[in-house]
XYZ file of C-alpha atoms in Angstrom:
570
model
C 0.000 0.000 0.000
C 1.294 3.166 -1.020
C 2.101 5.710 2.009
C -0.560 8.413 1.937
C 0.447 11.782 1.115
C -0.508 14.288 3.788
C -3.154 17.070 3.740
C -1.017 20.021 5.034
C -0.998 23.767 3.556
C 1.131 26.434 3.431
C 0.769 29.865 5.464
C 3.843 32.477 6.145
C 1.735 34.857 3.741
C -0.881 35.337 6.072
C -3.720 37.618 8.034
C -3.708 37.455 12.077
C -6.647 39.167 13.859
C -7.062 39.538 17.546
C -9.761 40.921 19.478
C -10.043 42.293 22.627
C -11.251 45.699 24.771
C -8.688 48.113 25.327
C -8.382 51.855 25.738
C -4.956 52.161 27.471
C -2.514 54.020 26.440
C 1.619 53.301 25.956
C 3.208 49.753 26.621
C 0.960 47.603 28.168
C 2.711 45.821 32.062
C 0.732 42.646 33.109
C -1.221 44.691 35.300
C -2.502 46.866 32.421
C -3.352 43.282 30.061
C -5.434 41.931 33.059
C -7.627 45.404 33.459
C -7.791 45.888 29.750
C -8.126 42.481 28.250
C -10.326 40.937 30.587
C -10.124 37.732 28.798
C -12.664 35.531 28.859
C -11.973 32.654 26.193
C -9.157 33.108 24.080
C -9.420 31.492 20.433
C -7.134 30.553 17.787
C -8.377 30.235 14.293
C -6.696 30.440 10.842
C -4.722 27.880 8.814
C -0.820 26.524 9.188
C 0.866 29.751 10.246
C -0.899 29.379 13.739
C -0.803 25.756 13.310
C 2.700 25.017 12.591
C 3.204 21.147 12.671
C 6.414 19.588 14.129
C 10.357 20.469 14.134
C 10.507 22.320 17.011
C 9.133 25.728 15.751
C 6.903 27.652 17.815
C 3.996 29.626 16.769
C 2.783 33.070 17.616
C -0.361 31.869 19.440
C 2.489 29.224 22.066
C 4.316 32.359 22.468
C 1.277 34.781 23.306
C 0.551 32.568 25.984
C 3.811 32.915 27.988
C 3.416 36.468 27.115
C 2.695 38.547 30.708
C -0.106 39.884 28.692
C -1.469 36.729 28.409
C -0.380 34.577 30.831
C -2.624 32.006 32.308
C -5.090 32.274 29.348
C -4.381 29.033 27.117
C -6.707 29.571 23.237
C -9.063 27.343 22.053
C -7.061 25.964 18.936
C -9.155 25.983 15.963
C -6.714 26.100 13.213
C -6.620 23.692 9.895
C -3.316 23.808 8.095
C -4.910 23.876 4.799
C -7.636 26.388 5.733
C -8.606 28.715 2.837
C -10.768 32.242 4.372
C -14.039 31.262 3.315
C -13.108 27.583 5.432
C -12.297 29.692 8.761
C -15.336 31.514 8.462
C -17.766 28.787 7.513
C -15.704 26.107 9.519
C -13.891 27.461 12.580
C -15.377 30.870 13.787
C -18.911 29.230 14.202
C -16.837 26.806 17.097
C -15.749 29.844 19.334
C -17.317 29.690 22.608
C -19.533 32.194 23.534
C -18.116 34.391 25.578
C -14.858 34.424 23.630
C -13.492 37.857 23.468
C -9.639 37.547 22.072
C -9.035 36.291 19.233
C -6.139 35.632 16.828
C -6.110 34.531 13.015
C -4.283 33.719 10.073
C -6.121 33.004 6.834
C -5.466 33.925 2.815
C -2.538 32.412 1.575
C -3.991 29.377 0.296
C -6.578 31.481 -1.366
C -4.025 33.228 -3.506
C -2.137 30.148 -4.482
C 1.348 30.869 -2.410
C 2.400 27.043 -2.367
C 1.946 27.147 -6.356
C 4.062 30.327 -6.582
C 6.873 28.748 -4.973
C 6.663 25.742 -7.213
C 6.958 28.573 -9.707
C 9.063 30.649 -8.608
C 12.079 28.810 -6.107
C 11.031 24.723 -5.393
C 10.379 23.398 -9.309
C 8.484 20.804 -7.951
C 7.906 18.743 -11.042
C 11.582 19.643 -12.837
C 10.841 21.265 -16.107
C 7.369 21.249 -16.243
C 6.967 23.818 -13.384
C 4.797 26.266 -13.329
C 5.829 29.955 -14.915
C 6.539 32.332 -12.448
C 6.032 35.414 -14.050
C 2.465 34.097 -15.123
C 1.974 32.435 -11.464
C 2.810 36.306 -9.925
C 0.649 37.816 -12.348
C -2.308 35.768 -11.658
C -1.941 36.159 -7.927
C -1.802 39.858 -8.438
C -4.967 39.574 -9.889
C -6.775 37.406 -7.849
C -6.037 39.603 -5.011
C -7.943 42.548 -7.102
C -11.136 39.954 -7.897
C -14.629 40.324 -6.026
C -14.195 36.894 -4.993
C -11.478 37.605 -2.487
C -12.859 40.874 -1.571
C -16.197 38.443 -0.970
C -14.165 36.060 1.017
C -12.771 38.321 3.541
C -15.650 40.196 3.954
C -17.801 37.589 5.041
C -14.525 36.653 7.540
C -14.756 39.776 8.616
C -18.533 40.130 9.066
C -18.348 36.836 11.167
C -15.334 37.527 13.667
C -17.099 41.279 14.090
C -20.231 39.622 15.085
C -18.403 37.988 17.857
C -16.202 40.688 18.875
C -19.105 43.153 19.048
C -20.904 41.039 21.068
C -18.190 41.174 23.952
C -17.069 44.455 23.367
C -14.048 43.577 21.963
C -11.731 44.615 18.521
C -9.769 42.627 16.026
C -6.471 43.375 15.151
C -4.781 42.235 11.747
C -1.108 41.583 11.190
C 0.799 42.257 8.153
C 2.922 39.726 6.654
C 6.807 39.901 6.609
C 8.583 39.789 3.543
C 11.044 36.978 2.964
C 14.203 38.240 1.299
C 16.683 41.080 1.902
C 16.898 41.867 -1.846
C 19.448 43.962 -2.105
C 22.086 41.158 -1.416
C 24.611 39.516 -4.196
C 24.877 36.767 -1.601
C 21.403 34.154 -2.608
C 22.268 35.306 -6.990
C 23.892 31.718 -6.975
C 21.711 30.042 -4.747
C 18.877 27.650 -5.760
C 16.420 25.506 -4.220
C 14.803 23.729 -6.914
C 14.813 20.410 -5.801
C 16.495 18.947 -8.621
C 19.804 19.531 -10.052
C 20.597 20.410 -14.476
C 20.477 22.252 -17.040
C 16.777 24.428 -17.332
C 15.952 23.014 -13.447
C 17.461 25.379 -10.892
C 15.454 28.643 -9.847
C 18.384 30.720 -8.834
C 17.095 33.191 -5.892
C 18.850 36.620 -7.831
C 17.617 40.192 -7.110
C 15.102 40.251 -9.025
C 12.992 37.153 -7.852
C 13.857 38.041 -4.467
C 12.142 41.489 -5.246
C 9.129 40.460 -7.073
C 8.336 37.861 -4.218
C 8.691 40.812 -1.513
C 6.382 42.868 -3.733
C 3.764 39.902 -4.003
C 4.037 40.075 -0.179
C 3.639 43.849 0.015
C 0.788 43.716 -2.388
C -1.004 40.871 -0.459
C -0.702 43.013 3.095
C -1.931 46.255 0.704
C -5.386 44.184 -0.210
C -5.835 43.257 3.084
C -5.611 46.498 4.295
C -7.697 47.787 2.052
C -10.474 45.864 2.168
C -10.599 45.968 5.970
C -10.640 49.950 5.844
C -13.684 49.264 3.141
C -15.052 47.008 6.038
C -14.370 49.344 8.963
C -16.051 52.195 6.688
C -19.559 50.176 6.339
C -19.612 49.013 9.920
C -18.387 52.785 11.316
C -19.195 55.896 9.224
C -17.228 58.020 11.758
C -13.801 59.530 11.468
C -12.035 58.059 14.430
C -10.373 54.964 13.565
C -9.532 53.864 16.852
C -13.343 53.038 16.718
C -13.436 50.550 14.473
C -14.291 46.667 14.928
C -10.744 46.024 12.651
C -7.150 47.045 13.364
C -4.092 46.662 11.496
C -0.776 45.967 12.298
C 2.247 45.555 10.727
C 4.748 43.401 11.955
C 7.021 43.549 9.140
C 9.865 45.963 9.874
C 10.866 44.073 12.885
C 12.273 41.279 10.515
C 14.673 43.973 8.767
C 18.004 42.272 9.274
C 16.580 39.142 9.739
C 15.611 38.076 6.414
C 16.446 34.944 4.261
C 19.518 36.329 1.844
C 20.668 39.103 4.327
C 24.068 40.580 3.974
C 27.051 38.644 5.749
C 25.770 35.205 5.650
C 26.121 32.080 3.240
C 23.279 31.353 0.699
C 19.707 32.215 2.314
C 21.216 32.024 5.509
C 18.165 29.746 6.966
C 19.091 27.904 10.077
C 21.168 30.402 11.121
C 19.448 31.480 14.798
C 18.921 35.281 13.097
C 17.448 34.245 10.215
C 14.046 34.318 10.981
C 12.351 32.581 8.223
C 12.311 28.302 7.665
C 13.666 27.185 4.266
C 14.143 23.226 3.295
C 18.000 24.105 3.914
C 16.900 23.532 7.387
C 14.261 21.138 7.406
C 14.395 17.625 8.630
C 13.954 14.991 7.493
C 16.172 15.365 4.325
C 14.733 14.507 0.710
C 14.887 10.629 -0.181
C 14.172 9.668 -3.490
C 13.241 6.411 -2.884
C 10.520 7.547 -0.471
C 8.573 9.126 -3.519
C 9.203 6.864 -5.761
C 7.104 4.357 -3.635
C 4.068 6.748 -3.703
C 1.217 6.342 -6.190
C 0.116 10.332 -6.896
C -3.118 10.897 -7.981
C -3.611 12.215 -11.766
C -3.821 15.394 -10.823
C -2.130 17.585 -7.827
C -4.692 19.802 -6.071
C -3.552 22.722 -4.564
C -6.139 23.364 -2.527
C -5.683 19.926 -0.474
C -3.150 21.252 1.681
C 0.761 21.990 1.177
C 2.883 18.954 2.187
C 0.170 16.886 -0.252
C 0.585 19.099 -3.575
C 4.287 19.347 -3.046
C 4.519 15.645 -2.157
C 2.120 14.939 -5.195
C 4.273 16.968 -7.859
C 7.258 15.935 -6.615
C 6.273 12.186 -6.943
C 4.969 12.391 -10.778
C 7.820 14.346 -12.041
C 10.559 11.471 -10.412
C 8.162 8.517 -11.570
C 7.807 9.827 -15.332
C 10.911 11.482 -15.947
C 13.885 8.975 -14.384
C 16.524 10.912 -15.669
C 15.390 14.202 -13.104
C 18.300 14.546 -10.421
C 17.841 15.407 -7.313
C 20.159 18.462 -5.846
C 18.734 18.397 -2.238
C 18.880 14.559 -1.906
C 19.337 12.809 1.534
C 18.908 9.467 2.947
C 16.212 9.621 5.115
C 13.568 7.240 4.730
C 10.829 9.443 5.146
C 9.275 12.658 3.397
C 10.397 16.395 3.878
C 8.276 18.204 6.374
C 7.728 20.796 3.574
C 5.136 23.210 5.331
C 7.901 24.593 7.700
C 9.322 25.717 4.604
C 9.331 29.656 4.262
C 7.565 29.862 7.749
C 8.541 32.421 10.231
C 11.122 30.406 12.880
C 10.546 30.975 16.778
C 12.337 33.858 16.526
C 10.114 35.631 14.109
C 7.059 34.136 15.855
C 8.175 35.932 18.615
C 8.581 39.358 16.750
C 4.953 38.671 15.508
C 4.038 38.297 18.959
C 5.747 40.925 20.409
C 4.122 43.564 17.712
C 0.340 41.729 18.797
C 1.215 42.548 22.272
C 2.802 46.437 21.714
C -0.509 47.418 20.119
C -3.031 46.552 23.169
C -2.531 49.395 25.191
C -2.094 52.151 22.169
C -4.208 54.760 22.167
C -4.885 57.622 19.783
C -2.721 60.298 20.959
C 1.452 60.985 21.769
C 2.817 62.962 24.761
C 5.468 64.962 26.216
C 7.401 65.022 22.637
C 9.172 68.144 20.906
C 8.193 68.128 17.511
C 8.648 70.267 14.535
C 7.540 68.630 11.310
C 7.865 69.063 7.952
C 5.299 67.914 6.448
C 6.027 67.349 2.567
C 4.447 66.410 -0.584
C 2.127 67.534 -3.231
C -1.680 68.480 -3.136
C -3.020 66.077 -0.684
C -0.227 67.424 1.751
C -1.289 71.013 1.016
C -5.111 70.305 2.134
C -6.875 70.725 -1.071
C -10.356 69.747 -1.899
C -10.996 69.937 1.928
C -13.061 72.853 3.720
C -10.324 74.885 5.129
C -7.559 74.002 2.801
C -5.549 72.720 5.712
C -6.155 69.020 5.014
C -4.926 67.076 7.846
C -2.239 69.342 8.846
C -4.907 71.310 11.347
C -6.478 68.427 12.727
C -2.499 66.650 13.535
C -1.750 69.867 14.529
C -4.497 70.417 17.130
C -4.286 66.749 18.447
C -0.559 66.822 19.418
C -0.118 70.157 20.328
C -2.051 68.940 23.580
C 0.105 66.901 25.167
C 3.282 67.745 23.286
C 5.062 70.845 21.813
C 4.015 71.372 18.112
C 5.692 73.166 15.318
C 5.556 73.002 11.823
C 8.175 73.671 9.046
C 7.356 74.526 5.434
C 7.637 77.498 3.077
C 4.113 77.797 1.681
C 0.978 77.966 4.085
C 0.286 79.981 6.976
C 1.819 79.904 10.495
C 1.445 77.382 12.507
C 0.337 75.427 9.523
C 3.430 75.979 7.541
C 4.018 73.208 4.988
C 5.849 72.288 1.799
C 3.003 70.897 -0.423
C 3.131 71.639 -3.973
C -0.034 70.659 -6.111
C 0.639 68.007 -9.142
C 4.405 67.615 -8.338
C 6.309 64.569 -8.695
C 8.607 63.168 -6.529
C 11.493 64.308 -8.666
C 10.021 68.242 -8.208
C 9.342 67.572 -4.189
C 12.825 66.600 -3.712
C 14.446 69.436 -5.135
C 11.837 71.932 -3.481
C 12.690 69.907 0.259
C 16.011 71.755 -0.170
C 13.985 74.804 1.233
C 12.639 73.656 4.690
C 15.137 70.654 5.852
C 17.974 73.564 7.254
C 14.734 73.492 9.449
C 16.141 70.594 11.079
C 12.764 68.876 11.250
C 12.906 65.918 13.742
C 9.793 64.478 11.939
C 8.989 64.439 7.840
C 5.979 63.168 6.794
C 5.889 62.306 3.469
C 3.070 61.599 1.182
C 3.984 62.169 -2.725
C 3.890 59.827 -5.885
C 0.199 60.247 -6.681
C 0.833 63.211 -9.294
C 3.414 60.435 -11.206
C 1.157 57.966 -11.738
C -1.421 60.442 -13.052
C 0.948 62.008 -14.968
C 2.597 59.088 -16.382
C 5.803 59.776 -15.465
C 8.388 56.872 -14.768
C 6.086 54.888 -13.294
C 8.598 51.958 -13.143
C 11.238 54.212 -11.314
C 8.791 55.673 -9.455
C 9.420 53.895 -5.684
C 13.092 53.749 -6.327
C 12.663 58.068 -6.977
C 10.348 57.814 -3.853
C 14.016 56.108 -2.077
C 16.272 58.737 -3.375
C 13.547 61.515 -1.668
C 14.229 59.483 1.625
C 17.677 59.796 1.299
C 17.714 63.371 0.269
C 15.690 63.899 3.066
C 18.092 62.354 6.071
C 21.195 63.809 4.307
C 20.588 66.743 5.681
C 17.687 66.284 8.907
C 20.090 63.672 9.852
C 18.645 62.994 13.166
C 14.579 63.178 11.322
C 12.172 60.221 11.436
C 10.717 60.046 8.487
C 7.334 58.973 7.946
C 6.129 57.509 4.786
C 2.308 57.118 3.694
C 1.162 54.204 1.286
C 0.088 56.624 -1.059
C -4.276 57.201 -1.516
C -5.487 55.469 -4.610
C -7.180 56.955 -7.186
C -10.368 56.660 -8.697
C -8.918 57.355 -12.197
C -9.257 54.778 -15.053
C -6.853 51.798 -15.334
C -4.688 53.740 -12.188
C -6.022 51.469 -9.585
C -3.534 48.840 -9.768
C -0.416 51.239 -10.745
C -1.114 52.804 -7.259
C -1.356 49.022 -5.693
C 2.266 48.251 -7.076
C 4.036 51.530 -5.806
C 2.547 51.294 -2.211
C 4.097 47.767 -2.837
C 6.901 48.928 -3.958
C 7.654 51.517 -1.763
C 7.375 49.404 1.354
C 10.358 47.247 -0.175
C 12.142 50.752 -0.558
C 11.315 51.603 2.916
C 12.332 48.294 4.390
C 16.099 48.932 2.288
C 16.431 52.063 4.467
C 16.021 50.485 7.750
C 18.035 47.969 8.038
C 20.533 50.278 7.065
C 19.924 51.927 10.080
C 17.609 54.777 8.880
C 14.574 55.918 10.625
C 11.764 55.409 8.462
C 9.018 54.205 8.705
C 5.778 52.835 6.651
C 2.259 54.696 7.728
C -0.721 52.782 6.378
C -3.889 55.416 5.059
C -7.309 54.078 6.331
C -8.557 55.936 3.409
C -10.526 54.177 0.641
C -11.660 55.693 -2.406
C -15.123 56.240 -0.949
C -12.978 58.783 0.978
C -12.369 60.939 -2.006
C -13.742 64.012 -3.270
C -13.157 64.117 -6.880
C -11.698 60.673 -7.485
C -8.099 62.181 -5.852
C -8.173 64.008 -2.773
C -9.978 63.108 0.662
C -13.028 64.725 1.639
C -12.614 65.932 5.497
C -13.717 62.787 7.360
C -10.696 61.597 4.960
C -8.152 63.655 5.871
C -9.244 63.770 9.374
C -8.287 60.119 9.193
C -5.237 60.444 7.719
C -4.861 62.933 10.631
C -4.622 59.581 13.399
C -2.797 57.739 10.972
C 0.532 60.185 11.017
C -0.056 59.543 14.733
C -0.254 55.934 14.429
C 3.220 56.632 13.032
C 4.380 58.722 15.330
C 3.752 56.575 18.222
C 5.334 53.631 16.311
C 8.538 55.651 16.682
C 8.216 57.203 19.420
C 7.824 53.333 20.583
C 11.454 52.611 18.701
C 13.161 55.534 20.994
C 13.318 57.539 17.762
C 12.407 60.666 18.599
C 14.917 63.020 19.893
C 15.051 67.075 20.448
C 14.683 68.992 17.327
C 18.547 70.391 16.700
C 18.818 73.981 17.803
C 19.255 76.246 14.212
């Protein structure tokens, strides 16, 4: 009888909520958790990423529980491995317990086809007649843009909200980390393909390492997106700390820690700061022999989990094409544990968990900072479109000027409101015009600019790597600035949409880049949706009023990261 392949799935590209009651503000101690969580029933629910199976890697939802947060409150595990988002909402939420109030989950990569993008794109599976990668990306990108998984996770949503609401509790999402440090020559003559010749190896160069971080990037944009289109229909109102969703991103903490990072050999997995799983460091080895013995079914189904496609591709291409070699092979007698494979390790768990666990207690507001800010961009920067033509600068302005001391820099507006917004710039013209306010010595830039050259049509393909050079304009000269960086607003223009998508994408690679060179900059996600827009562009003032607590989102982010010192005396 032939050994039966196993229905596992594949998750490191995935969505964690949790939801709970909280109003607290700064870093939560254990005594703060107890008052503001409260927790009744704690559940886990989502698909391999909280479910990891075997070789000693911990998932977020173990290491939650040791937490002080979190300590003595053990979930309810309710994950499947090979759970798609439309399975942990028909399947898994309708389990939770009653009075459950926190709740954590991971859901969406098996919906976009992640296990048949690495077959694509790094494993080759079945030797030369893998899957393209280029069309495997593509498709992804588009599914991610379809109704049906805007459908998907809005009926998710829709469920877990009816659950939180009901004990006065909030979810939380996570953004996914991206895998590679893809600046690197170090992985341009590695390969994992797991067999050897001529046409077989998928060598991880720049550019594959940079179109999967953008697939990630784009996958954590959608998400986003359509929970802020969620949050909207649930909660008209303009203050996002209302709503039922949150999300958080997780990803910067794994700058430095990424597979392919400078200073270590190949991908560098299985060394202890290398935080993502590859099958360099997987046990048991590849055997051969151990697939030839297996009779695969006539055709490999993605969707019934990850271990059985790989198994399943892996075992027609050895049993119909004998001359395949096999450049990872080993002498173990049984079958790789392949869903480890591009996990997050312990270590990255961890960093998951310890982002989770910084966001309980945040609240909507920053104190006893001295800041002057620059804020800089083009028209959406200068307020236009919105009643007073102050956009969100008032509204920021008004907020932290209460608990800190507030300055702005800028040479167009009108004191305090000073800014350096130019309407239908491009990055290119917003660099050069910076030149005028940075001898400021803002401590905090907040930048959000790129719209106009997507409109415009001007080097769109350039465009984030323009949006990098701006950064490092930027801290040349406010050397001791954070620097804030919005995913741009989309626009309602035709055939824009997606051009938008991939520089927010984009960007966040850029972004990443600076940081682990030791840069402060950071990412600040827009809760703004086009329904937000007055003329297909610019917010209305409910928009800009939320882009308002977003900057301060931001700010408390670095604020959080001991990043902001006392503006330099000019």
């Amino acid at each position: 009888m032939a050994p039966t392949l196993m229905a596992c799935t594949f998750a490191s590209l995935t969505t964690f909520l949790v939801f709970f009651t909280s109003s607290t503000v700064g870093a939560p101690t254990a005594a703060q958790c107890a008052a503001n969580l409260a927790i009744k029933n704690w559940a886990s629910l989502g698909d391999s990423f909280s479910n990891i199976v075997g070789g000693g890697l911990q998932d977020y939802e173990a290491l939650m529980s040791t937490d002080p947060c979190l300590q003595g409150h053990k979930p309810q595990y309710l994950s499947i491995p090979s759970a798609s988002i439309s399975q942990v909402a028909s399947q898994q939420v309708p389990k939770l317990q009653q009075d459950t109030n926190f709740v954590t989950i991971s859901a969406g990569a098996n919906d976009i086809g992640l296990v048949q993008i690495l077959d694509a794109c790094v494993y080759n599976w079945i030797g030369s007649a893998s899957l393209d990668c280029t069309r495997t990306l593509s498709e992804a990108a588009t599914f991610m843009a379809s109704s049906a998984f805007a459908a998907s996770w809005h009926e998710l949503l829709t469920r877990v909200q009816a659950v939180s609401s009901r004990n006065a509790g909030k979810a939380y999402t996570i953004a996914n980390a991206a895998f590679f440090d893809e600046t690197t020559p170090s992985c341009t003559h590695t390969s994992l393909a797991v067999y050897s010749g001529d046409g077989q190896q998928k060598y991880l160069n720049n550019d594959l390492r940079k179109n999967l971080n953008e697939l990630i990037h784009r996958f954590n944009w959608w998400q986003n997106y359509l929970i802020t289109k969620f949050n909207r229909e649930k909660v008209p109102g303009v203050n996002t700390l209302q709503y039922p969703i949150q999300f958080v991103d997780a990803d910067d903490r794994f700058n430095t820690h990424r597979l392919c990072r400078a200073g270590v050999e190949g991908t560098g997995s299985g060394d202890v700061n290398t935080w993502f799983a590859t099958t360099e460091n997987v046990q048991p080895p590849l055997s051969r022999a151990s697939y030839e013995k297996l009779s695969p079914p006539a055709t490999c189904a993605p969707n019934g989990g990850w271990n059985e496609y790989v198994t399943c591709r892996m075992a027609k291409a050895i049993q119909h094409t004998s001359s395949l070699g096999m450049s990872k092979i080993g002498t173990g007698t049984g079958l790789t544990n392949w869903e480890r494979s591009f996990h997050a390790t312990t270590r990255g768990q961890s960093a998951i968990r310890d982002e989770i666990v910084s966001q309980i207690a945040q609240g909507d507001t920053l104190s006893g900072h001295n800041l002057r800010i620059l804020p800089l961009g083009a028209s959406i920067v200068a307020g236009s479109h919105s009643s007073d033509n102050n956009g969100f600068r008032k509204v920021l302005y008004d907020t932290l000027r209460k608990t800190n001391t507030v300055s702005y820099v800028g040479s167009e507006g009108t004191a305090p409101l000073l800014h350096e917004g130019h309407p239908g710039w491009i990055i290119n013209d917003v660099s050069s015009v910076a030149s005028r306010s940075l001898p400021a010595r803002p401590n905090v830039v907040l930048i959000h600019v790129g719209t106009n050259d997507i409109l415009q049509d001007k080097d769109i393909p350039n465009a984030a790597e323009r949006m990098g050079g701006l950064i490092d304009h930027v801290l040349s000269v406010a050397t001791d600035a954070v620097v804030l960086v919005a995913q741009i607003i989309p626009s309602t223009r035709p055939g824009a949409f997606d051009q938008f998508v991939t520089f927010n994408a984009r960007t966040a690679s850029i972004i990443n880049q600076k940081q682990a060179q030791g840069k402060k900059v950071l990412k600040v996600w827009m809760p703004i949706t086009t329904d937000d827009l007055v003329d297909g562009i610019h917010p209305n003032d409910a928009g800009y009023n939320k882009m308002a607590q977003a900057w301060i989102k931001g700010l408390q982010r670095a604020a959080d990261k001991g990043w902001i010192g006392q503006p330099v005396r000019v």
